[in-house]
Short mmCIF file of C-alpha atoms and ligand atoms in Angstrom, two decimals:
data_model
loop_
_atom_site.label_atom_id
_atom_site.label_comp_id
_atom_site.label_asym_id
_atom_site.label_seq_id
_atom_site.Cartn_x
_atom_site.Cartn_y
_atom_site.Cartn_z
CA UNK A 1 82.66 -36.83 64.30
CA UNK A 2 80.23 -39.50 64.50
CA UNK A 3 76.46 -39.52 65.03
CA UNK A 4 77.17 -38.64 69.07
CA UNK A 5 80.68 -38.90 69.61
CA UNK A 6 83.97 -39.54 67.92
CA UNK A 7 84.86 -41.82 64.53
CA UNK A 8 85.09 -45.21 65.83
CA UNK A 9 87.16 -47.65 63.02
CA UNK A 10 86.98 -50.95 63.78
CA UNK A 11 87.79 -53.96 62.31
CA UNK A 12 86.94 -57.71 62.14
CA UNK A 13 88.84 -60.70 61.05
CA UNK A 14 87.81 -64.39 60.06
CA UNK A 15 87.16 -66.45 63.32
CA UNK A 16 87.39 -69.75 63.99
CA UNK A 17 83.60 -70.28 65.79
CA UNK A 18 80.89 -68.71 67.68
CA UNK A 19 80.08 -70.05 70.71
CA UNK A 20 78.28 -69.39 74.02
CA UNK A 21 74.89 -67.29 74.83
CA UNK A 22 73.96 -64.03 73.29
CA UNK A 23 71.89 -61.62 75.45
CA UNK A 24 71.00 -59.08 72.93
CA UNK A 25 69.36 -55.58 74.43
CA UNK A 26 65.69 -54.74 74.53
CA UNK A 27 63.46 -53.94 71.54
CA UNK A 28 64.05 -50.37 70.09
CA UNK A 29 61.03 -50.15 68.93
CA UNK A 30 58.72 -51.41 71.59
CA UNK A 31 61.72 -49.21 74.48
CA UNK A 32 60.81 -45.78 72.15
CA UNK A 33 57.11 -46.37 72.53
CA UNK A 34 56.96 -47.50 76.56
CA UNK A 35 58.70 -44.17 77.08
CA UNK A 36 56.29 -42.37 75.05
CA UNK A 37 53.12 -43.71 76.14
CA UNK A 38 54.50 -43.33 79.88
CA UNK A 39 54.77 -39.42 78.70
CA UNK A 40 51.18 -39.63 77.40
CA UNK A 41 49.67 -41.31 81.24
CA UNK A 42 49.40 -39.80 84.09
CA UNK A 43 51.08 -41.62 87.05
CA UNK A 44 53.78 -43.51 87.08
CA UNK A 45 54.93 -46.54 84.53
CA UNK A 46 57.51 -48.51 85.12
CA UNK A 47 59.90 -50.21 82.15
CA UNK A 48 62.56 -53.11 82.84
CA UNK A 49 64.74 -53.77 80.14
CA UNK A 50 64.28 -50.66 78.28
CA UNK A 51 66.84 -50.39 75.38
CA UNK A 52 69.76 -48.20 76.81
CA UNK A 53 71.24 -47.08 73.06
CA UNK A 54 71.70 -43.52 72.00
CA UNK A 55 68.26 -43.71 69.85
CA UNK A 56 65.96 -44.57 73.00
CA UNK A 57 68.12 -42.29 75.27
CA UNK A 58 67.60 -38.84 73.20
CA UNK A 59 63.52 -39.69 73.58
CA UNK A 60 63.79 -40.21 77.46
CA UNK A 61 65.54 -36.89 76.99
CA UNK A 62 62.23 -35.51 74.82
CA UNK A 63 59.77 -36.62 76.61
CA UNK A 64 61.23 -34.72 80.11
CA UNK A 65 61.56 -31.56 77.55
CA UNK A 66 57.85 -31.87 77.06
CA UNK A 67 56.95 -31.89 80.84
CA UNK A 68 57.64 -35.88 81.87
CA UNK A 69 59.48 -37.12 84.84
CA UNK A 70 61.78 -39.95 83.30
CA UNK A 71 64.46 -41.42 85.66
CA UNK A 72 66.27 -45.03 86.10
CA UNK A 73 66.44 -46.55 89.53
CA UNK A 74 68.22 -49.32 89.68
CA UNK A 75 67.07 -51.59 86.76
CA UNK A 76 63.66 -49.95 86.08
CA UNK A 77 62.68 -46.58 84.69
CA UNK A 78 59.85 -44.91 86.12
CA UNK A 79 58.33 -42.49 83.75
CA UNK A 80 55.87 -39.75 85.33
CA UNK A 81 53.44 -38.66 82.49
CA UNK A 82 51.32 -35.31 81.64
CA UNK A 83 48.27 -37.01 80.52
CA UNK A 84 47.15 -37.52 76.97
CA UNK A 85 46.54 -33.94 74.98
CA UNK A 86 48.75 -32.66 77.76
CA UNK A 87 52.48 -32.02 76.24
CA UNK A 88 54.20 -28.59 77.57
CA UNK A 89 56.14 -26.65 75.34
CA UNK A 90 59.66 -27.44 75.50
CA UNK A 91 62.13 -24.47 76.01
CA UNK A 92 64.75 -25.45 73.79
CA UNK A 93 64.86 -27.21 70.71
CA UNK A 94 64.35 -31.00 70.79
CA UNK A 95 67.50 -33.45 69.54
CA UNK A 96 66.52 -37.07 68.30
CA UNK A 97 69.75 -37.44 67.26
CA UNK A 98 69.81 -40.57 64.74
CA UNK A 99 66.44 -41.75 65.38
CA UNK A 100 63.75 -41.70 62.76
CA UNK A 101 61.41 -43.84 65.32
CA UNK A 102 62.16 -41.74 67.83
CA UNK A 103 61.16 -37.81 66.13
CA UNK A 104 58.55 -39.32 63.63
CA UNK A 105 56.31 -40.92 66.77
CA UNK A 106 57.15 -37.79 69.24
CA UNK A 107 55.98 -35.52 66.16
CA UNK A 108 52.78 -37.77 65.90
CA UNK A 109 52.16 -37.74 70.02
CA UNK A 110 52.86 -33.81 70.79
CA UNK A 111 50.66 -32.86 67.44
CA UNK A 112 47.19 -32.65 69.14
CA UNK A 113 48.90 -30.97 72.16
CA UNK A 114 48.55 -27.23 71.53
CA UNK A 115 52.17 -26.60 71.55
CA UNK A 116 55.20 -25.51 69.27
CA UNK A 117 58.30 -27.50 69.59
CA UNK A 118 61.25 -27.46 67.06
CA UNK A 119 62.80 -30.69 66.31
CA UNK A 120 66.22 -31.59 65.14
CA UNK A 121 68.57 -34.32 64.28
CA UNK A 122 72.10 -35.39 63.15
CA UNK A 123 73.26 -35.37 59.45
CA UNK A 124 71.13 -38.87 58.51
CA UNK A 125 68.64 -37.81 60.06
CA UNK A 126 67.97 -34.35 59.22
CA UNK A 127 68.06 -35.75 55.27
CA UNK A 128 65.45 -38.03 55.92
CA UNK A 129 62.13 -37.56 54.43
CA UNK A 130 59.30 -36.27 56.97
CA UNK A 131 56.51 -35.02 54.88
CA UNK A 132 54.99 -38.82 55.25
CA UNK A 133 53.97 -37.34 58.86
CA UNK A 134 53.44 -33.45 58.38
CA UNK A 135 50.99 -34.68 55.53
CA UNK A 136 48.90 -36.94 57.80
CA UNK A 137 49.42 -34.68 60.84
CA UNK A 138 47.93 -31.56 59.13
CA UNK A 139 44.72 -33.53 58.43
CA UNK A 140 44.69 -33.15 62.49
CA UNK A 141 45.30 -29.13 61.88
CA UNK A 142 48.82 -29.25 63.12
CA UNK A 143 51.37 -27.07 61.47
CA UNK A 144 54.69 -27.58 59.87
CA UNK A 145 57.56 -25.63 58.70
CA UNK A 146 60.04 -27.69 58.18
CA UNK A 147 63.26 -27.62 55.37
CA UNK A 148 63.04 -28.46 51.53
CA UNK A 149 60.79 -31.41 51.41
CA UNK A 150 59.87 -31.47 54.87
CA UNK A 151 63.07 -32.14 56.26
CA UNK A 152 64.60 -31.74 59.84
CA UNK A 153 64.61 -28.78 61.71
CA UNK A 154 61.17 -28.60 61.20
CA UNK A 155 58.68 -26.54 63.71
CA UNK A 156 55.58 -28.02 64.81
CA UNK A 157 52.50 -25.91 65.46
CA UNK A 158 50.48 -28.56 67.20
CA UNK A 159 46.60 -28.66 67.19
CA UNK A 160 44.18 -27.44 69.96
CA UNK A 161 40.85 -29.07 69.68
CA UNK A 162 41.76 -31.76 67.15
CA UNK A 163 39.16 -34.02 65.72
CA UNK A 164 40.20 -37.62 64.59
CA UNK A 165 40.93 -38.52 60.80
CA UNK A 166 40.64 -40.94 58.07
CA UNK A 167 44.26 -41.92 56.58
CA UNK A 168 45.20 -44.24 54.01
CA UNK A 169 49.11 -45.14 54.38
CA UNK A 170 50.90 -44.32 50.97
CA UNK A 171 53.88 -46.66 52.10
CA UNK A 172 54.35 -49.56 54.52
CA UNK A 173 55.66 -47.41 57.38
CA UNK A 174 55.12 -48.25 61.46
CA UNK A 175 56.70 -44.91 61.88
CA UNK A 176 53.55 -43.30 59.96
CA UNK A 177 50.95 -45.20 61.53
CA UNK A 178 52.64 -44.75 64.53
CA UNK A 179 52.50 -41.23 64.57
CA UNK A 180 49.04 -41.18 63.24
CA UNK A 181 47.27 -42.75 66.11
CA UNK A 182 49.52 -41.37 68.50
CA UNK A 183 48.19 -37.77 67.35
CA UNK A 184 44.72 -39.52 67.63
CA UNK A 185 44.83 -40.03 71.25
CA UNK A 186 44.25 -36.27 71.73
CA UNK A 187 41.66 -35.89 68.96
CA UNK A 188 38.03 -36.02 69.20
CA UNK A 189 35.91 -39.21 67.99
CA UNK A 190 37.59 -42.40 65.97
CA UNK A 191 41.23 -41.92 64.08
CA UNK A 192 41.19 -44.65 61.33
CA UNK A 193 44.66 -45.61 59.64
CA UNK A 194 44.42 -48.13 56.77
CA UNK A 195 47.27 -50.13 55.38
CA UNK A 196 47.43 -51.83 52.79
CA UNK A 197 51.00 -53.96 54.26
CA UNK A 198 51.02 -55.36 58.21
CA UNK A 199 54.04 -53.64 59.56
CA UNK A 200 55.15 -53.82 62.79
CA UNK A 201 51.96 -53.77 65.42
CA UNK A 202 53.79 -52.81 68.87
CA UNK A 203 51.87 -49.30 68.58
CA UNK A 204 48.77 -51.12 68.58
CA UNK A 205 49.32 -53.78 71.29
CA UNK A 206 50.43 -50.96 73.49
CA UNK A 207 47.76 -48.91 73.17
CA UNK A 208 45.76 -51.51 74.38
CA UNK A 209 47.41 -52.52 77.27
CA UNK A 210 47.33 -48.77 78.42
CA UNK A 211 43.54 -48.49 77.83
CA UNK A 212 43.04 -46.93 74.72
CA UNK A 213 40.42 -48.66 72.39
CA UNK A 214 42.47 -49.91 69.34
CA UNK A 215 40.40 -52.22 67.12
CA UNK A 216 42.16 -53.71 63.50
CA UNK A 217 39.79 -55.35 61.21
CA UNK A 218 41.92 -57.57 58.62
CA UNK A 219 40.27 -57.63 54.88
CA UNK A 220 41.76 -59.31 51.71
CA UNK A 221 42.69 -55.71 50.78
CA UNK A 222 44.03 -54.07 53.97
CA UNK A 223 43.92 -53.90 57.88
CA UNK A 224 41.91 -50.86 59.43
CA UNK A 225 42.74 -49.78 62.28
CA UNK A 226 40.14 -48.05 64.35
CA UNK A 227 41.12 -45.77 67.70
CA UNK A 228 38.93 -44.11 70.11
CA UNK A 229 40.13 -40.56 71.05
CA UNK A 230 40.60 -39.39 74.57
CA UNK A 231 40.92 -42.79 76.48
CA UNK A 232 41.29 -42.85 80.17
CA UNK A 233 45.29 -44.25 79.83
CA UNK A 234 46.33 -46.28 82.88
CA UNK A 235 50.36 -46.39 83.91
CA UNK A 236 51.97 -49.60 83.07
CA UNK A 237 54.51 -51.92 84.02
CA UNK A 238 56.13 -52.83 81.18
CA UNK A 239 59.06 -55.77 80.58
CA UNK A 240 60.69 -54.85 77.41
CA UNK A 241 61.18 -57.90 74.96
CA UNK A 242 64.48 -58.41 73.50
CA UNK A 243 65.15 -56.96 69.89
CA UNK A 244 64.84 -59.40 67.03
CA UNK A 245 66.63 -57.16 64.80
CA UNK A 246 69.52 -56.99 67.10
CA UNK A 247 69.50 -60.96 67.24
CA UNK A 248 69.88 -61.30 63.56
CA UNK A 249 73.40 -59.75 64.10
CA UNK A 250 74.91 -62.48 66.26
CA UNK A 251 72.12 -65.22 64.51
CA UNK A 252 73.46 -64.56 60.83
CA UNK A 253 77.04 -64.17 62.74
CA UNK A 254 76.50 -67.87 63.94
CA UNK A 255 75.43 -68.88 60.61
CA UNK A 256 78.17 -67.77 58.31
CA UNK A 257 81.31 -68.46 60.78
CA UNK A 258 82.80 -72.08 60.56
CA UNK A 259 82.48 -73.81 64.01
CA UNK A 260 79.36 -71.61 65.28
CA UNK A 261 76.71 -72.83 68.04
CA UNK A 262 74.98 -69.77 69.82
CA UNK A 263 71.82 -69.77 71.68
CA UNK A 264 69.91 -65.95 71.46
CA UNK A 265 67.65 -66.13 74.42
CA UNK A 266 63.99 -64.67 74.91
CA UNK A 267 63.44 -63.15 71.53
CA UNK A 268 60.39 -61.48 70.26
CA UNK A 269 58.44 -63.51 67.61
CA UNK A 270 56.08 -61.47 66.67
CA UNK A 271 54.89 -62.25 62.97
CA UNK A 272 54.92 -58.36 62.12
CA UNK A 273 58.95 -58.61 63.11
CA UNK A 274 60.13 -62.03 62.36
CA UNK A 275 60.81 -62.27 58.42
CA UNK A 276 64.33 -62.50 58.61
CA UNK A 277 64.64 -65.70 60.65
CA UNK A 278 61.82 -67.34 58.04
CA UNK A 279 64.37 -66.52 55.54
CA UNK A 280 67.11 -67.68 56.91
CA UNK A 281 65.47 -70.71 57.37
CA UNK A 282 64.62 -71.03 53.48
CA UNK A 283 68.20 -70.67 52.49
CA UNK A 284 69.10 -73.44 54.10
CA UNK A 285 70.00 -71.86 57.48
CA UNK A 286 70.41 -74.49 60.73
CA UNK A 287 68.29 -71.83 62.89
CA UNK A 288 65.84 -73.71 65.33
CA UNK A 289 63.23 -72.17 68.13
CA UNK A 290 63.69 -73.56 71.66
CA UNK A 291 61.26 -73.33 74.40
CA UNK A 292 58.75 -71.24 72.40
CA UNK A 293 56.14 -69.75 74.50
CA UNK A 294 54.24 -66.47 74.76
CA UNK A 295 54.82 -63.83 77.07
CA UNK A 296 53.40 -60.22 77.50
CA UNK A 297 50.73 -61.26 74.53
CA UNK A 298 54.01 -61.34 72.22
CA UNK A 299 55.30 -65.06 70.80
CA UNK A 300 59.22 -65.92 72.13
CA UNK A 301 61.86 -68.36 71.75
CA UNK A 302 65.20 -69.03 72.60
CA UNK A 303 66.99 -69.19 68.95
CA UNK A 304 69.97 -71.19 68.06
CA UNK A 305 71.95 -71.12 65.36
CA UNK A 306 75.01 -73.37 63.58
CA UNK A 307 77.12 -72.39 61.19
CA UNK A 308 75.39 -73.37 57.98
CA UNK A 309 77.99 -74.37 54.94
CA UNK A 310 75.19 -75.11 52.69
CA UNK A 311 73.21 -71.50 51.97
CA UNK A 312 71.27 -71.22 48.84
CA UNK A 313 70.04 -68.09 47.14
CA UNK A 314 66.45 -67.80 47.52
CA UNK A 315 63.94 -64.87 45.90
CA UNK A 316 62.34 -63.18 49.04
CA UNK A 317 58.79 -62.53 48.90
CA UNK A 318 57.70 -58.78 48.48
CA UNK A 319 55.14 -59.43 51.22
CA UNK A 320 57.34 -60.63 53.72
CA UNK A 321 60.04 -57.06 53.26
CA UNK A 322 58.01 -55.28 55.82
CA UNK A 323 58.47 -57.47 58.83
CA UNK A 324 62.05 -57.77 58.07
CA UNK A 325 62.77 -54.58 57.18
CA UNK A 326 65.41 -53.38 59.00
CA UNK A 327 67.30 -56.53 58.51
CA UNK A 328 67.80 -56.96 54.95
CA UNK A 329 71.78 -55.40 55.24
CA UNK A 330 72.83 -58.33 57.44
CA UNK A 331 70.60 -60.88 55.18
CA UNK A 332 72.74 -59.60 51.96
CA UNK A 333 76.22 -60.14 53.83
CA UNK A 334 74.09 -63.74 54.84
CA UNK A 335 73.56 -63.90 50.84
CA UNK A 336 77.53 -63.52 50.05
CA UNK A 337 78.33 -67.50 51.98
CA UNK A 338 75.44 -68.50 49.35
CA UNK A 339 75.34 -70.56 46.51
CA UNK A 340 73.52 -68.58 43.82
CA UNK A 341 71.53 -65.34 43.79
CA UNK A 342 69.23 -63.67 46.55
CA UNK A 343 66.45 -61.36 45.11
CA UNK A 344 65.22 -58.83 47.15
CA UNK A 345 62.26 -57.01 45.64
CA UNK A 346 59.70 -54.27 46.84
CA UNK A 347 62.35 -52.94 49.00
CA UNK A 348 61.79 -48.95 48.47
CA UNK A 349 61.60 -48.36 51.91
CA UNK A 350 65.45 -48.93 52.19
CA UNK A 351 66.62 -46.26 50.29
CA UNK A 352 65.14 -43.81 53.12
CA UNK A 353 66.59 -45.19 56.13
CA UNK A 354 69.46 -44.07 58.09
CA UNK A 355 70.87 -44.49 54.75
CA UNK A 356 70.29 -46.07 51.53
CA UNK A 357 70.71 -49.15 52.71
CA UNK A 358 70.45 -50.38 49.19
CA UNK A 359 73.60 -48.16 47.69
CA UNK A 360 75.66 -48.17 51.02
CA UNK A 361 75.50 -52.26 51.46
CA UNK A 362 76.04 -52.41 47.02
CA UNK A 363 79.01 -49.98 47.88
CA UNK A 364 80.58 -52.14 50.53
CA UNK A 365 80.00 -55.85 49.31
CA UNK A 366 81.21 -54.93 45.72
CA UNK A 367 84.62 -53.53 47.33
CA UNK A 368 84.58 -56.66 49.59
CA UNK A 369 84.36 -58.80 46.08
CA UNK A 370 80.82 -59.63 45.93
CA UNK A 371 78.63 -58.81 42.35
CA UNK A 372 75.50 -56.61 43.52
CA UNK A 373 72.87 -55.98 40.49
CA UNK A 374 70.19 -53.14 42.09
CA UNK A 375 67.07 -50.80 40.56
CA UNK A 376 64.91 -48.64 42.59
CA UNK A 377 63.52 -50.86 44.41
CA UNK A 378 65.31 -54.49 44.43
CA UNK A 379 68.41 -55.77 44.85
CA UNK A 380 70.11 -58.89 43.78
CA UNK A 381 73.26 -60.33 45.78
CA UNK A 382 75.55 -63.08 43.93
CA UNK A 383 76.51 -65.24 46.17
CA UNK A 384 79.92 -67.00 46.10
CA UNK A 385 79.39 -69.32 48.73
CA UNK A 386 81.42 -70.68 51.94
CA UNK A 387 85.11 -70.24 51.92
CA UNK A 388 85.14 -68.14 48.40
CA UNK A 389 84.35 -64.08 49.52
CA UNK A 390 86.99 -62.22 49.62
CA UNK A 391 86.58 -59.32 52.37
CA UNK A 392 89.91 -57.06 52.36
CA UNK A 393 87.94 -53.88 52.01
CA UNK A 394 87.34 -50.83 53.88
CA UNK A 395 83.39 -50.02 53.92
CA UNK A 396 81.49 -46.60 54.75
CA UNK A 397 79.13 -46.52 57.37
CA UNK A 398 77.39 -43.34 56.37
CA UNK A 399 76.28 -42.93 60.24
CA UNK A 400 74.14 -45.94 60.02
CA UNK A 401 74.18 -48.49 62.99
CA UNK A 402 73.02 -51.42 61.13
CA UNK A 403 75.71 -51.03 58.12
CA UNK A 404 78.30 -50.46 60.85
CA UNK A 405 77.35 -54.17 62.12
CA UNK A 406 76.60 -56.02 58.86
CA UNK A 407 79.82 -55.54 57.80
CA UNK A 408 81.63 -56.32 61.01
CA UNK A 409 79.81 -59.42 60.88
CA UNK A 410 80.77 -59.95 57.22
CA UNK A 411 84.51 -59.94 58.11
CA UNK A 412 84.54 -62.95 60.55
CA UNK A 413 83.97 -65.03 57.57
CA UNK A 414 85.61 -63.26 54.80
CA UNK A 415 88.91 -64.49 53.61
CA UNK A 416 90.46 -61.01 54.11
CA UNK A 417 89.12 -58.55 57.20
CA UNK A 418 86.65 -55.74 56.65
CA UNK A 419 87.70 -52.07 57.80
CA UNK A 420 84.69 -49.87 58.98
CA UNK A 421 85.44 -46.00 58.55
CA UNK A 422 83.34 -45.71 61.68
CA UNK A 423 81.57 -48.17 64.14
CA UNK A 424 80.51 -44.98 66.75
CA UNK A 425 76.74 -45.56 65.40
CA UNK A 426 76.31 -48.88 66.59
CA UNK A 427 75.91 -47.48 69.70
CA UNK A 428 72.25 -45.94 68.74
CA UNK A 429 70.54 -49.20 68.89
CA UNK A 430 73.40 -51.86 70.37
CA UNK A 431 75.20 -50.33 72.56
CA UNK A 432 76.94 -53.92 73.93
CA UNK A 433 77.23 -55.18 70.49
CA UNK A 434 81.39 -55.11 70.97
CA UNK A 435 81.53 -56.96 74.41
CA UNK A 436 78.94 -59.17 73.48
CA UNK A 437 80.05 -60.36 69.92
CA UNK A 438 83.75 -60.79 71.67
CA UNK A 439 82.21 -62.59 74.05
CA UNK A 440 81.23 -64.92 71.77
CA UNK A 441 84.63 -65.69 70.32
CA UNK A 442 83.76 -62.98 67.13
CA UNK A 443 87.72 -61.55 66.26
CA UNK A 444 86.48 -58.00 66.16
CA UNK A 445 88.17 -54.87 67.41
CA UNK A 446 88.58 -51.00 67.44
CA UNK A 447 91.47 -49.59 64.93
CA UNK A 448 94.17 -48.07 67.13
C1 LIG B 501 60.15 -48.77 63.26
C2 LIG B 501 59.63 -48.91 62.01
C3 LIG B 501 60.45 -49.13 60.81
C4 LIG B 501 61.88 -49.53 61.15
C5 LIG B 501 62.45 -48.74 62.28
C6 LIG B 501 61.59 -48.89 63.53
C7 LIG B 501 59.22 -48.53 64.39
O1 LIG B 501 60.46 -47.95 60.05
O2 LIG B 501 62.70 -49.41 60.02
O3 LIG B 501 63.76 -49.18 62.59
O4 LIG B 501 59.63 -48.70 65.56
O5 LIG B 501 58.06 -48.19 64.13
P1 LIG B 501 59.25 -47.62 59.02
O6 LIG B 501 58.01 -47.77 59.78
O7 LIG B 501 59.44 -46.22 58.52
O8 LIG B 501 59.39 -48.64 57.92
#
């Protein structure tokens, strides 16, 4: 079995050009943290194009556990909150399933409620590391007892009468800041989180927009971010941008397949998320903005992208891994169609996601024919250029959505297909990824 159903293999084969419009699915991150902050408000928000994957699903499901109305009518979801501090104690134990965004940032808003929930996960998920947010949530007075080294199922004692905290990040995490001023909210007096890296600021925005005081003073050193406790939160209505790490799967798609010209409509630009399609564009990539505009406070363009015969290796910046974290699998598949070496350092972070991104994507490319050099934390793809990788492997997922479509997109220009062992995952973050990549003209299908 899969993360929520059964193994899915799938395959994809070299095709001859990408065409048409690409309407990728809402913003993971930005869908987790609507539903959430609807928990936290009392009255009703409203969300159009709320991600409808697996990830964002099993937090609707959470937050009604801890005493929200959630329901979908017609297009919108209407979520019916408690009211900040205000979290009841779920009866049974809570599933996040595959979703690291999803328990880290419930953990971070039920801490201050004083409640005791038990949360759980799949395989990947109950392996990942959650001490970064027990650590920072004790500071509040909430209690853990979780597994060896924190890990999932872990109880959480929540605190009553919380008072707000200092906290320096110790890695460049969203999740952890997340989850620090979403415990906050409850807490008495000013939560401060510093970091030392800008990762992704939809927490913050939001926050905002619902009322909350969230102020983040930039310094040569670090950005501090400064929340008032116990705001007066306001229900939203809240149009979900689409997700620019879901674009980069039919973008880099586009860019590697002879014969590609796809436009990715109404993507999210925000600096904090867009590294990947600055990179692109340094190797060489023919990637252009249309109609670029700003809506909802967040930048946006329509993206288009060519097939591009003429990648070169570049060294990405250390600075920029943050905002384009969760796309550096499908960037070293990009890195295999170019000439020379792509350098990937200060990439820690990868080795803790739904997998180690670093070993499972060295794993797959080296059966598929491609030299990987890696340490700790870098990694160093050989390219071979256009027309020379071979493909003709069969690749591990390790119940990890975005290695699932990397390599599906790797095998529609590899001279030889790529096997997945299972593509059931991709449904966690993309659930149309199939229809919508066939759509396209991408030769790509399940193994009978
Ligand atoms: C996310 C933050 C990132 C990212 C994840 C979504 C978020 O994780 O990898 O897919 O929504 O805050 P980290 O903050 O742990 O780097």
């Amino acid at each position: 079995m899969s993360a929520h159903g059964p193994v899915i293999p799938m395959i994809s084969r070299k095709s001859s050009g990408l065409n048409g419009t690409a309407h990728v699915p809402g913003d993971k991150s930005i869908s987790h943290r609507s539903l959430i902050l609807g928990a936290m408000t009392k009255g009703e928000t409203k969300v159009t194009g709320l991600l409808e994957g697996q990830d964002v699903l099993d937090t609707a499901k959470a937050m009604q556990a801890f005493g929200a109305h959630v329901e979908k009518k017609g297009e919108t979801w209407h979520v019916e909150g408690v009211g900040v501090g205000a979290f009841k104690e779920p009866d049974q134990v809570i599933d996040c399933g595959n979703s690291g965004t999803g328990v880290r940032l419930i953990m971070g808003a039920v801490a201050t409620s004083p409640i005791t929930a038990t949360f759980t996960g799949d395989a990947s998920l109950n392996s990942r590391p959650m001490a970064r947010i027990t650590d920072p949530l004790a500071l509040f007075g909430a209690k853990s007892y979780g597994r060896s080294k924190g890990r999932l199922p872990l109880t959480l004692v929540g605190a009553a009468g919380a008072k707000g905290v200092r906290y320096e990040l110790p890695m460049a995490s969203a999740q952890v800041k997340s989850a620090v001023l979403l415990a906050g909210l409850a807490a008495e007096g000013e939560t401060v989180v510093i970091e030392k890296t800008a990762t992704r600021d939809h927490s913050e925005r939001m926050l905002n927009g619902f009322g909350a005081s969230v102020v983040t003073e930039v310094t040569n050193e670090a950005r501090i971010i400064t929340l008032q406790g116990q705001p007066e939160f306001k229900p939203q209505t809240i149009t979900v941008p689409r997700d620019p790490s879901s674009a980069a799967f039919p973008v880099c798609a586009a860019i590697i397949t002879e014969g590609s010209d796809i436009l990715v409509p109404n993507i999210g630009l925000n600096p904090t998320r867009a590294g990947i399609f600055t990179t692109l564009k340094e190797m060489g990539a023919d990637l252009t903005y249309e109609n670029m505009r700003e809506e909802g406070g967040e930048p946006m363009a329509d993206l288009r992208a060519k097939f591009s015969p003429n990648l070169k290796g570049i060294t990405v910046p250390e600075n920029r891994a943050a905002s384009m974290i969760d796309e550096y699998p499908v960037l070293s598949v990009v890195a295999a169609f170019a000439e020379g070496k792509t350098h990937m350092p200060g990439v820690h972070e990868l080795r803790v996601k739904e997998s180690d991104r670093i070993d499972a994507m060295a794993q797959g490319l080296r059966a598929a024919g491609i030299t990987v050099d890696e340490g700790e934390d870098w990694w160093t793809v050989h390219g071979r250029g256009f027309g020379d990788v071979p493909g003709g492997a069969t690749v591990e997922t390790f119940l990890d959505h975005r290695i699932a479509m990397s390599f599906m997109v790797m095998g529609l220009a590899s001279e030889k297909p790529i096997t997945l062992s299972d593509g059931g995952p991709i449904a966690t973050s993309f659930p149309i990824f199939e229809p919508l990549m066939a759509g396209l003209g991408a030769d790509m299908a399940r193994c009978t």
